[in-house]
Short mmCIF file of C-alpha atoms in Angstrom, two decimals:
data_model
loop_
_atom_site.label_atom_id
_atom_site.label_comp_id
_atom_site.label_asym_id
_atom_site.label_seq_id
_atom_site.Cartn_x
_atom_site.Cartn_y
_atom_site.Cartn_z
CA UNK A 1 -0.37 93.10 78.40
CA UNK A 2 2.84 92.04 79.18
CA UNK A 3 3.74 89.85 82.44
CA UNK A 4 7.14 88.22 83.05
CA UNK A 5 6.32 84.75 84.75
CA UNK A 6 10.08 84.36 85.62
CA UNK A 7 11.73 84.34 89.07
CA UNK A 8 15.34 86.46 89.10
CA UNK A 9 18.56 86.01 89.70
CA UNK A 10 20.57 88.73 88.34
CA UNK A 11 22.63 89.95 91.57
CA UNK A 12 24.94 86.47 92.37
CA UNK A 13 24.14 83.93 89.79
CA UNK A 14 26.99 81.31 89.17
CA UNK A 15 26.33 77.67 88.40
CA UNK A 16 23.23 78.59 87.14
CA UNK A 17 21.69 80.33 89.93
CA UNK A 18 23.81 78.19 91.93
CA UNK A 19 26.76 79.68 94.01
CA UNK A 20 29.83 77.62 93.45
CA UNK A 21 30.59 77.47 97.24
CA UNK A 22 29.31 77.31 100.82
CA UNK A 23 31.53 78.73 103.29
CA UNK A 24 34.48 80.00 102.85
CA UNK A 25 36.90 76.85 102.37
CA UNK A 26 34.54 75.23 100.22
CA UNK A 27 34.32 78.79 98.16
CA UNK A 28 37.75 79.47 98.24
CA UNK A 29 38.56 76.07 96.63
CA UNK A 30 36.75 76.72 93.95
CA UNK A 31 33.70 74.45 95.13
CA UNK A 32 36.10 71.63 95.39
CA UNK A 33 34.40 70.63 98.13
CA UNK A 34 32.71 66.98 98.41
CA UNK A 35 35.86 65.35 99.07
CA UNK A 36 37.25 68.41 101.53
CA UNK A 37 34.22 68.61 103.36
CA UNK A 38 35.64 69.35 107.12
CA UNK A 39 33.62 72.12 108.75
CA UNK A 40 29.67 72.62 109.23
CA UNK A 41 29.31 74.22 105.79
CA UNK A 42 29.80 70.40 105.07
CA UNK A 43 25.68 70.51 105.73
CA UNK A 44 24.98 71.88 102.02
CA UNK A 45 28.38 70.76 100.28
CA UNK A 46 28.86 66.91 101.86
CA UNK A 47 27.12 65.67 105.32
CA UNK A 48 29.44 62.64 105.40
CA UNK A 49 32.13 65.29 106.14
CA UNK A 50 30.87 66.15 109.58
CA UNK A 51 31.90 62.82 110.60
CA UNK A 52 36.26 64.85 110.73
CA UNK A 53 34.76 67.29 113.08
CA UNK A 54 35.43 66.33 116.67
CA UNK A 55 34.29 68.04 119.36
CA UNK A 56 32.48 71.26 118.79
CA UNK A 57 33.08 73.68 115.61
CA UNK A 58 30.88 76.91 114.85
CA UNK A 59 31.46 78.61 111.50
CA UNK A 60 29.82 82.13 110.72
CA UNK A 61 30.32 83.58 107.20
CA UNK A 62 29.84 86.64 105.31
CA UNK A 63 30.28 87.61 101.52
CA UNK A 64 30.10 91.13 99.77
CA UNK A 65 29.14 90.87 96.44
CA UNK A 66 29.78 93.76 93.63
CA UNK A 67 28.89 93.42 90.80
CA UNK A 68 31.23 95.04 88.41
CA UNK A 69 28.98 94.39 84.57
CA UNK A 70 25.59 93.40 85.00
CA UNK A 71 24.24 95.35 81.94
CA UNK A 72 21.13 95.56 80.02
CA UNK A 73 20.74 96.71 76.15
CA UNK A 74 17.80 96.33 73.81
CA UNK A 75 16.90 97.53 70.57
CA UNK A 76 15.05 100.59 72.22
CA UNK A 77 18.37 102.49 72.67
CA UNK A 78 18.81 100.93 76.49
CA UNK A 79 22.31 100.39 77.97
CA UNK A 80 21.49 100.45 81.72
CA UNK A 81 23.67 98.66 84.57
CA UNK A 82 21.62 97.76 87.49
CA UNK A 83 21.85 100.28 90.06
CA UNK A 84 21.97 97.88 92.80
CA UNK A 85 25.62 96.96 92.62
CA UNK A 86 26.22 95.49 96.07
CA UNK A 87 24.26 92.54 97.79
CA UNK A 88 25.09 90.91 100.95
CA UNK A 89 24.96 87.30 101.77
CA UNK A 90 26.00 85.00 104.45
CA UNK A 91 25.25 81.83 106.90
CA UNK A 92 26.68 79.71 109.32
CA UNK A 93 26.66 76.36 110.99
CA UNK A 94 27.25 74.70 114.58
CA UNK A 95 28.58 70.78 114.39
CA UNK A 96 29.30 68.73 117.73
CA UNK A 97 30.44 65.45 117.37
CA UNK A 98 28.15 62.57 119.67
CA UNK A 99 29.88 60.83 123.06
CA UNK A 100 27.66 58.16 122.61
CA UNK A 101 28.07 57.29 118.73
CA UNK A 102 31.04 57.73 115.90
CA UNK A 103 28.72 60.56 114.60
CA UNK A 104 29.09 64.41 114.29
CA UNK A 105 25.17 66.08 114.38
CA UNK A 106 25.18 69.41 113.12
CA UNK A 107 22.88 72.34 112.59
CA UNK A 108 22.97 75.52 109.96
CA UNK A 109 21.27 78.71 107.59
CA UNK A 110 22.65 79.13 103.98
CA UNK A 111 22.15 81.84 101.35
CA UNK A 112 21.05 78.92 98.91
CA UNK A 113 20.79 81.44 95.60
CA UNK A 114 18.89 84.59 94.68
CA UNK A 115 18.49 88.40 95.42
CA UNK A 116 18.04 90.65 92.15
CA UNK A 117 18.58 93.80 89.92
CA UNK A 118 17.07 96.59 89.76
CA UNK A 119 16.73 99.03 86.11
CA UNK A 120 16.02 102.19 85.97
CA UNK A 121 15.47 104.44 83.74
CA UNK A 122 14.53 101.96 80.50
CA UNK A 123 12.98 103.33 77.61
CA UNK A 124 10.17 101.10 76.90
CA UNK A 125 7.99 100.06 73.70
CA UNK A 126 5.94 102.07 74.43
CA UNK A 127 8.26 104.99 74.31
CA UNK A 128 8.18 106.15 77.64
CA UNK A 129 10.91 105.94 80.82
CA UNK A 130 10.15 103.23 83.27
CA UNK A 131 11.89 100.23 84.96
CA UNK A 132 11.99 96.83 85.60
CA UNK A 133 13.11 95.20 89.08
CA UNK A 134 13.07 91.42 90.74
CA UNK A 135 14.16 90.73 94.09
CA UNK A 136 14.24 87.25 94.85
CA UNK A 137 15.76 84.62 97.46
CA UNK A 138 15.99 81.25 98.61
CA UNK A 139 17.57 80.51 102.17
CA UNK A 140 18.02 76.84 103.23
CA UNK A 141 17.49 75.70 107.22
CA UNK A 142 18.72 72.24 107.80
CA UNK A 143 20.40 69.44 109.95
CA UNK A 144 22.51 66.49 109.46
CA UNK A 145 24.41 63.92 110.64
CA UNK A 146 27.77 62.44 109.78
CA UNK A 147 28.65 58.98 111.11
CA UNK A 148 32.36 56.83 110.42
CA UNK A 149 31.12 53.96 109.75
CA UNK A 150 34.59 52.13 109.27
CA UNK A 151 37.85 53.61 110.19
CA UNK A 152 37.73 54.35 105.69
CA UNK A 153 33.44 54.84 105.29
CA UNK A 154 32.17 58.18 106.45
CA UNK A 155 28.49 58.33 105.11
CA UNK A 156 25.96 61.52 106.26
CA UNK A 157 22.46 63.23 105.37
CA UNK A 158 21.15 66.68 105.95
CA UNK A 159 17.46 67.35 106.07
CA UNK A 160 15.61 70.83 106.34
CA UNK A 161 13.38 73.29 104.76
CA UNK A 162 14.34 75.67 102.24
CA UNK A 163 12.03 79.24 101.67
CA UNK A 164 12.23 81.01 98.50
CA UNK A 165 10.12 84.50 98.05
CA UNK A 166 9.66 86.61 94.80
CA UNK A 167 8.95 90.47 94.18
CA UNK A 168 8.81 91.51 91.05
CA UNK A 169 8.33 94.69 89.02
CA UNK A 170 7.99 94.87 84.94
CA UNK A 171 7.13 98.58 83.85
CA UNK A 172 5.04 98.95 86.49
CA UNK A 173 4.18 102.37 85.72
CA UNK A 174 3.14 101.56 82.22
CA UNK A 175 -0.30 100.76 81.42
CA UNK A 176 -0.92 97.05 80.47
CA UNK A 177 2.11 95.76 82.80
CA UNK A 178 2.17 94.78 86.16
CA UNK A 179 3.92 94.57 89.53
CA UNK A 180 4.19 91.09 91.92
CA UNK A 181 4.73 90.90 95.09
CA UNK A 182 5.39 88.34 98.09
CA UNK A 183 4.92 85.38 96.37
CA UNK A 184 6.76 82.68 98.53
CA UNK A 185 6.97 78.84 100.03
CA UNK A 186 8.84 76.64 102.25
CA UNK A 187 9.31 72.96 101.20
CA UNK A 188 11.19 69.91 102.06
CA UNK A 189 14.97 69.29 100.48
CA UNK A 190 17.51 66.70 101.65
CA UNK A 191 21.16 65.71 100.44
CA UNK A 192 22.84 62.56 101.44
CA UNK A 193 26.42 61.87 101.05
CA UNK A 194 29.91 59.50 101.46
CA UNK A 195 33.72 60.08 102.15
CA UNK A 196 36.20 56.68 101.45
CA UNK A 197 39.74 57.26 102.18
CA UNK A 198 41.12 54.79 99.53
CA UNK A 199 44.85 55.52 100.85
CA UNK A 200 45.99 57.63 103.85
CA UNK A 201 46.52 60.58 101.32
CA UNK A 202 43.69 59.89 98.72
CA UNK A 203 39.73 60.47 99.60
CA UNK A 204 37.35 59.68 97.35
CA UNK A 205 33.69 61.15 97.95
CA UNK A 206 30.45 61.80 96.11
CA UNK A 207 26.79 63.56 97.46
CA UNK A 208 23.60 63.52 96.10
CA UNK A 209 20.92 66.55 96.02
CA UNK A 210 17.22 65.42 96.34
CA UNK A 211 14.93 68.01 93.70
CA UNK A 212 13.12 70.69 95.45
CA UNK A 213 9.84 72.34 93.80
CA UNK A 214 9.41 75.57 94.95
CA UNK A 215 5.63 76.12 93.94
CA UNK A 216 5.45 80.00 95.02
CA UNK A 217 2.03 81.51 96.58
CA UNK A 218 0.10 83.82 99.14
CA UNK A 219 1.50 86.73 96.64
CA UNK A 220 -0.53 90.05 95.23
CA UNK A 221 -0.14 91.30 91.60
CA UNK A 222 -0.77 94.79 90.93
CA UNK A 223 -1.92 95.44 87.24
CA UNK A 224 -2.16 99.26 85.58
CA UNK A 225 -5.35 99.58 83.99
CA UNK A 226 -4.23 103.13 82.51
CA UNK A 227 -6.44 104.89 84.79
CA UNK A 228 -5.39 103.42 88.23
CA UNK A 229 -4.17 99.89 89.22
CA UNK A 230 -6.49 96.68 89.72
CA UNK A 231 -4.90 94.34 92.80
CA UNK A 232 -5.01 90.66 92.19
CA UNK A 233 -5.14 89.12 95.73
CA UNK A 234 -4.34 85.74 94.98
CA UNK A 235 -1.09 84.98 93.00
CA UNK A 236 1.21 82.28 92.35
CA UNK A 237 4.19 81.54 90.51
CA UNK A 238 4.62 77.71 89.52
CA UNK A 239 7.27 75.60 87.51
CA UNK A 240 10.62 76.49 89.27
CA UNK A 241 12.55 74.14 91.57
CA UNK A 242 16.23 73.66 93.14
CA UNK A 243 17.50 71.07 90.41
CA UNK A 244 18.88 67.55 91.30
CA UNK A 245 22.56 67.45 91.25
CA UNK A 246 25.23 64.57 91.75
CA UNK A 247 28.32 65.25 92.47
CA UNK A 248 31.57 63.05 92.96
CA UNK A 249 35.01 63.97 93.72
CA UNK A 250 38.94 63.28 94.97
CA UNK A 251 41.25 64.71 97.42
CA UNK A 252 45.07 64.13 97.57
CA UNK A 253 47.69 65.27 99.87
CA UNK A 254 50.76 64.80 98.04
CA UNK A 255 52.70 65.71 101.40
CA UNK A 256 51.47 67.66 104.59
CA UNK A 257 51.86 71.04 103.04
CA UNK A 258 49.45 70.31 99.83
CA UNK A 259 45.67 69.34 99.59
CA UNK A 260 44.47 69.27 96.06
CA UNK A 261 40.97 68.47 95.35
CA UNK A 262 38.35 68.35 92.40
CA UNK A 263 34.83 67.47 91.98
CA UNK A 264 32.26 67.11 88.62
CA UNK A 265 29.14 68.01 89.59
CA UNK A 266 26.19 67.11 87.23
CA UNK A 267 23.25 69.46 87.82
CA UNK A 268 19.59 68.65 86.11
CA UNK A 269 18.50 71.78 85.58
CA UNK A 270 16.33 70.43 82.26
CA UNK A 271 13.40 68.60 85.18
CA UNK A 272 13.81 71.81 87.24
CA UNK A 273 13.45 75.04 85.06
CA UNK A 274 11.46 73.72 82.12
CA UNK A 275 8.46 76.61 81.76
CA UNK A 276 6.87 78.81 84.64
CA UNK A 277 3.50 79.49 85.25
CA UNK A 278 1.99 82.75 86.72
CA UNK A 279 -1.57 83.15 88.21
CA UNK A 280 -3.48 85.80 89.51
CA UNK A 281 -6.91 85.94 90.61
CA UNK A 282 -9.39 87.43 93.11
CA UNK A 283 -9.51 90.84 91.53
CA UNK A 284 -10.62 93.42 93.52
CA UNK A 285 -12.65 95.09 90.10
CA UNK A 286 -14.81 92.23 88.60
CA UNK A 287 -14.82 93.20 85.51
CA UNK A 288 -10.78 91.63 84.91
CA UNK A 289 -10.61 88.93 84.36
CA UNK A 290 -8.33 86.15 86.11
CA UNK A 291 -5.29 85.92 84.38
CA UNK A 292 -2.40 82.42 83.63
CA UNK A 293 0.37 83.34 81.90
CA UNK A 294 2.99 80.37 80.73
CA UNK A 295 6.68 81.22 79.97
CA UNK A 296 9.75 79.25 78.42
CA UNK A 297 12.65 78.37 80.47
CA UNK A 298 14.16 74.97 78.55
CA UNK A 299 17.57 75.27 80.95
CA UNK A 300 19.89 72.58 79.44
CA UNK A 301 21.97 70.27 82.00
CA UNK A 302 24.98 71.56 83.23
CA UNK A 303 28.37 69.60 84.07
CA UNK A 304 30.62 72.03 86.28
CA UNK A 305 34.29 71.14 86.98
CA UNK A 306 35.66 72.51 90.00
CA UNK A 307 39.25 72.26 91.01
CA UNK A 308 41.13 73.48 93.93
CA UNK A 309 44.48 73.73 96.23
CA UNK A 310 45.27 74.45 99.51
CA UNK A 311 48.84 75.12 101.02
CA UNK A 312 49.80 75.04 104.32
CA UNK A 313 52.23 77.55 104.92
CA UNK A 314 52.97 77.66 108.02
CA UNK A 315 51.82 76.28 111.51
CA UNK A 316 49.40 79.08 111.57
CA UNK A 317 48.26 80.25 107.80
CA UNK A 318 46.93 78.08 104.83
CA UNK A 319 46.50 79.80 101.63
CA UNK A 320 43.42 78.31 98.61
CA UNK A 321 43.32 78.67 95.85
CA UNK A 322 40.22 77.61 93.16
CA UNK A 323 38.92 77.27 89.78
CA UNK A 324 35.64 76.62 88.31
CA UNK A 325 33.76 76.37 84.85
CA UNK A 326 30.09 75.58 83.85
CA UNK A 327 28.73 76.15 80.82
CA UNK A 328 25.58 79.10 80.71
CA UNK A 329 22.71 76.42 80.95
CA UNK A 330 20.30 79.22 79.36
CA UNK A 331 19.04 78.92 75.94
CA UNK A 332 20.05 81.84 74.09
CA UNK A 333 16.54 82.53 72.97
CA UNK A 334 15.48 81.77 76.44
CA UNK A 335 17.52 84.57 77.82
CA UNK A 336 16.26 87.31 80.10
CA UNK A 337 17.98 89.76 82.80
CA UNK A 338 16.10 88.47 85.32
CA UNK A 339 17.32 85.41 85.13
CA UNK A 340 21.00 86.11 84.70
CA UNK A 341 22.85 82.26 85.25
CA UNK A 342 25.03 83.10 81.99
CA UNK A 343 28.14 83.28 84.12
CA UNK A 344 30.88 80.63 83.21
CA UNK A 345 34.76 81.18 84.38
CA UNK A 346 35.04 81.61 88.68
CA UNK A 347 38.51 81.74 89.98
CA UNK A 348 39.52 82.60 93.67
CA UNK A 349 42.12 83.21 95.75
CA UNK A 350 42.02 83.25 100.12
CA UNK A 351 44.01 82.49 102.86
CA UNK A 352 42.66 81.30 106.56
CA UNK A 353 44.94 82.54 109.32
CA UNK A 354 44.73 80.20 113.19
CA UNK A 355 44.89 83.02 115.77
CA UNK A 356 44.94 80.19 118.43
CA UNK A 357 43.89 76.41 118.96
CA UNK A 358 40.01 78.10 119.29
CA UNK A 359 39.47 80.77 116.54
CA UNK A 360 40.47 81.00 113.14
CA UNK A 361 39.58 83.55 110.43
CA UNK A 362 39.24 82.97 107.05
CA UNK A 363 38.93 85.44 103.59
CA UNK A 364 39.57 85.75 100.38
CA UNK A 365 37.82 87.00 96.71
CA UNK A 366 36.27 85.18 93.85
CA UNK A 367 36.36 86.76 90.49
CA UNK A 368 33.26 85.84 88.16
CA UNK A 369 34.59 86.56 84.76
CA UNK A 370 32.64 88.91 82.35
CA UNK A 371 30.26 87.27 79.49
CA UNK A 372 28.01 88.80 77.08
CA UNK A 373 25.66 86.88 75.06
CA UNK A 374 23.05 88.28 72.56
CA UNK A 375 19.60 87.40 72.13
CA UNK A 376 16.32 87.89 71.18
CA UNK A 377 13.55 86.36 73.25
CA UNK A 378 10.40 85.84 71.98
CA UNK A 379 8.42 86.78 75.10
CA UNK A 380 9.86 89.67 76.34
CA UNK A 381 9.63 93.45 75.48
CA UNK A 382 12.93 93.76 74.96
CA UNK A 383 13.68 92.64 71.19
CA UNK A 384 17.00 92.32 70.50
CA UNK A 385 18.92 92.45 73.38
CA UNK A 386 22.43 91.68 75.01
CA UNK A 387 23.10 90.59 78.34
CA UNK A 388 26.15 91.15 80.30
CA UNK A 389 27.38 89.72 83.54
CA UNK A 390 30.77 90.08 85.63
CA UNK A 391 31.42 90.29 89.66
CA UNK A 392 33.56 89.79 92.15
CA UNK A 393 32.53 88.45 95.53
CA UNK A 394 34.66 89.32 99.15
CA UNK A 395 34.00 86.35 101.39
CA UNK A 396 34.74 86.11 105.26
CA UNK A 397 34.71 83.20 107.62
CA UNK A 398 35.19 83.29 111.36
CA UNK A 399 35.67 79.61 112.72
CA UNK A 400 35.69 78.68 116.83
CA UNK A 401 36.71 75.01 117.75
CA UNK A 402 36.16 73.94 120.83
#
């Protein structure tokens, strides 16, 4: 019997499973964001960075993502890409700063990580044709607050829920394997964070990202008996979690045309993604028996640099520019396509054009560069194997002030 007790990333995996951005400045900048932090996106990059938004500001965004290499191969002769190349994401925020208080509340949705790949065709071990699919998500609902608290000090906190579901399929068709299906949670999550401006042209900022388990359940597993499929009605998938991450950054403005920013972000993905545990029970036939199944995950820490310009060139059009690296947290003998956070090199390019004093729009491309690593993990069908991974994301911003 083999069951894969893994959640999966495979569609838009960057730091990790992490994207590198939220909204489209903060994207376009390479995720050079904590000391930038300006619009309502600033609720999952830095809350103290509501505290520069006065008056009202909603942000809506939008990102295409194709992905242009995410390819299978295994010692059984496969060399599949998965067929679901595109995958749609998006969010938004409203901010509005307080009469009554130096403080900017604020309110927002965020693609937090997630989606999935899809395989067809795979010749398995067993010799026949079958394939292997996970679609998963997490989405993040939260509020904050960003309050100057000197004319230098901005500090902030956001505080919501974040829901995560899994579906996933392992040669489903083949005896002894198994499907999954609408496992999910919501749970708690918070990030706090500061903005100092040392020197009119220098801000220094940091933020800190609380852990978040997500302990997945309420989910069915279908297993194939050979003769028909037994239905597990009570599932769940434990061991995964939203890592802790600290980040700290600068921003200069070595005249009005140029902002230049950078941030280090650690992320503690070794307390997060350690193993995963799946169980199903409540058969609907008896005579199977319930069923745990424990797999290795081992993700080392990651440190990702992020750097990234903006230029203003004229009174109505800013241009970004961004760059960022972090190495593939995954154990190579840990590796699996559905978990496909092997991605390393980001780079990006925008512009944001100010049709009047109310709306602006905002766009621009990130390139994920292509890596390949080879492996052979222990627990999965696949023997040895190679993973590939390359994309390039189209991301859209509309932005009214008000």
């Amino acid at each position: 019997m083999v069951i894969l007790a893994t959640c999966s990333l495979p569609a838009y995996a960057t730091n990790g499973f992490n994207l590198i951005g939220f909204g489209a400045e903060s994207t376009l900048m390479g995720g050079a964001d904590v000391a930038v932090a300006r619009d309502p996106s600033a609720l999952n990059t830095n809350p103290a960075g509501l505290a520069q938004i006065q008056g009202r500001m909603f942000n809506g965004f939008a990102s295409l993502l194709r992905t242009t290499d995410l390819r299978h191969e295994d010692q059984f002769g496969n060399d599949e890409h998965a067929s679901n190349r595109y995958t749609g994401l998006g969010g938004g925020g409203y901010a509005q700063s307080l009469d009554s208080l130096p403080c900017t509340a604020g309110v927002g949705m965020f693609a937090q990580g997630g989606a999935g790949g899809v395989f067809k065709n795979i010749t398995t071990p067993a010799g026949n044709e079958d394939k292997f699919s996970a679609l998963f998500g997490i989405a993040k609902f939260t509020g904050g607050l960003g309050c100057q608290v000197t004319d230098d000090l901005a500090l902030g906190g956001s505080f919501g829920l974040v829901y995560a579901s899994l579906e996933q399929n392992l040669y489903g068709n083949t005896p002894n394997n198994a499907k999954i299906e609408d496992v999910s949670t919501i749970r708690p999550t918070f990030k706090l964070g500061m903005q100092y401006k040392l020197t009119p042209r220098i801000v220094l900022a940091a933020a800190y990202t609380g852990k978040t388990e997500l302990p997945m359940t309420d989910g069915e597993m279908k297993f194939n008996t050979g003769s028909g499929y037994v239905t597990y009605h009570d599932v769940s998938f434990k061991g995964f979690a939203l890592p802790r991450e600290i980040a700290v950054g600068a921003a200069f403005r070595p005249n009005d045309d140029w902002l230049l920013s950078v941030k280090l972000n650690w992320i503690e993905w070794s307390d997060a993604l350690t193993s995963s545990t799946l169980r199903a029970s409540n058969p609907d036939n008896p005579a199977f028996p319930n069923i745990t199944q424990t797999n290795t995950l081992d993700w080392k820490n990651q440190w990702v640099i992020a750097t990234g310009a903006a230029y203003t060139l004229d009174d109505r059009t800013t241009l970004y520019a961004g760059y960022n690296y972090g190495r593939n947290p995954i154990p190579r003998g840990n590796t699996t396509p559905f978990i496909a956070g092997i991605l390393e090199h980001h780079y990006t390019v925008g512009a944001a054009y100010k049709w009047n004093e109310e709306w602006t729009v905002t766009g621009g491309l990130e390139y994920d560069a292509r890596i390949r690593v080879k492996y052979n993990n222990d627990e999965l069908p696949f023997g040895n194997s190679a993973l590939s991974n390359e994309a390039v994301f189209f991301h859209f911003m509309l932005t009214r002030k008000w």
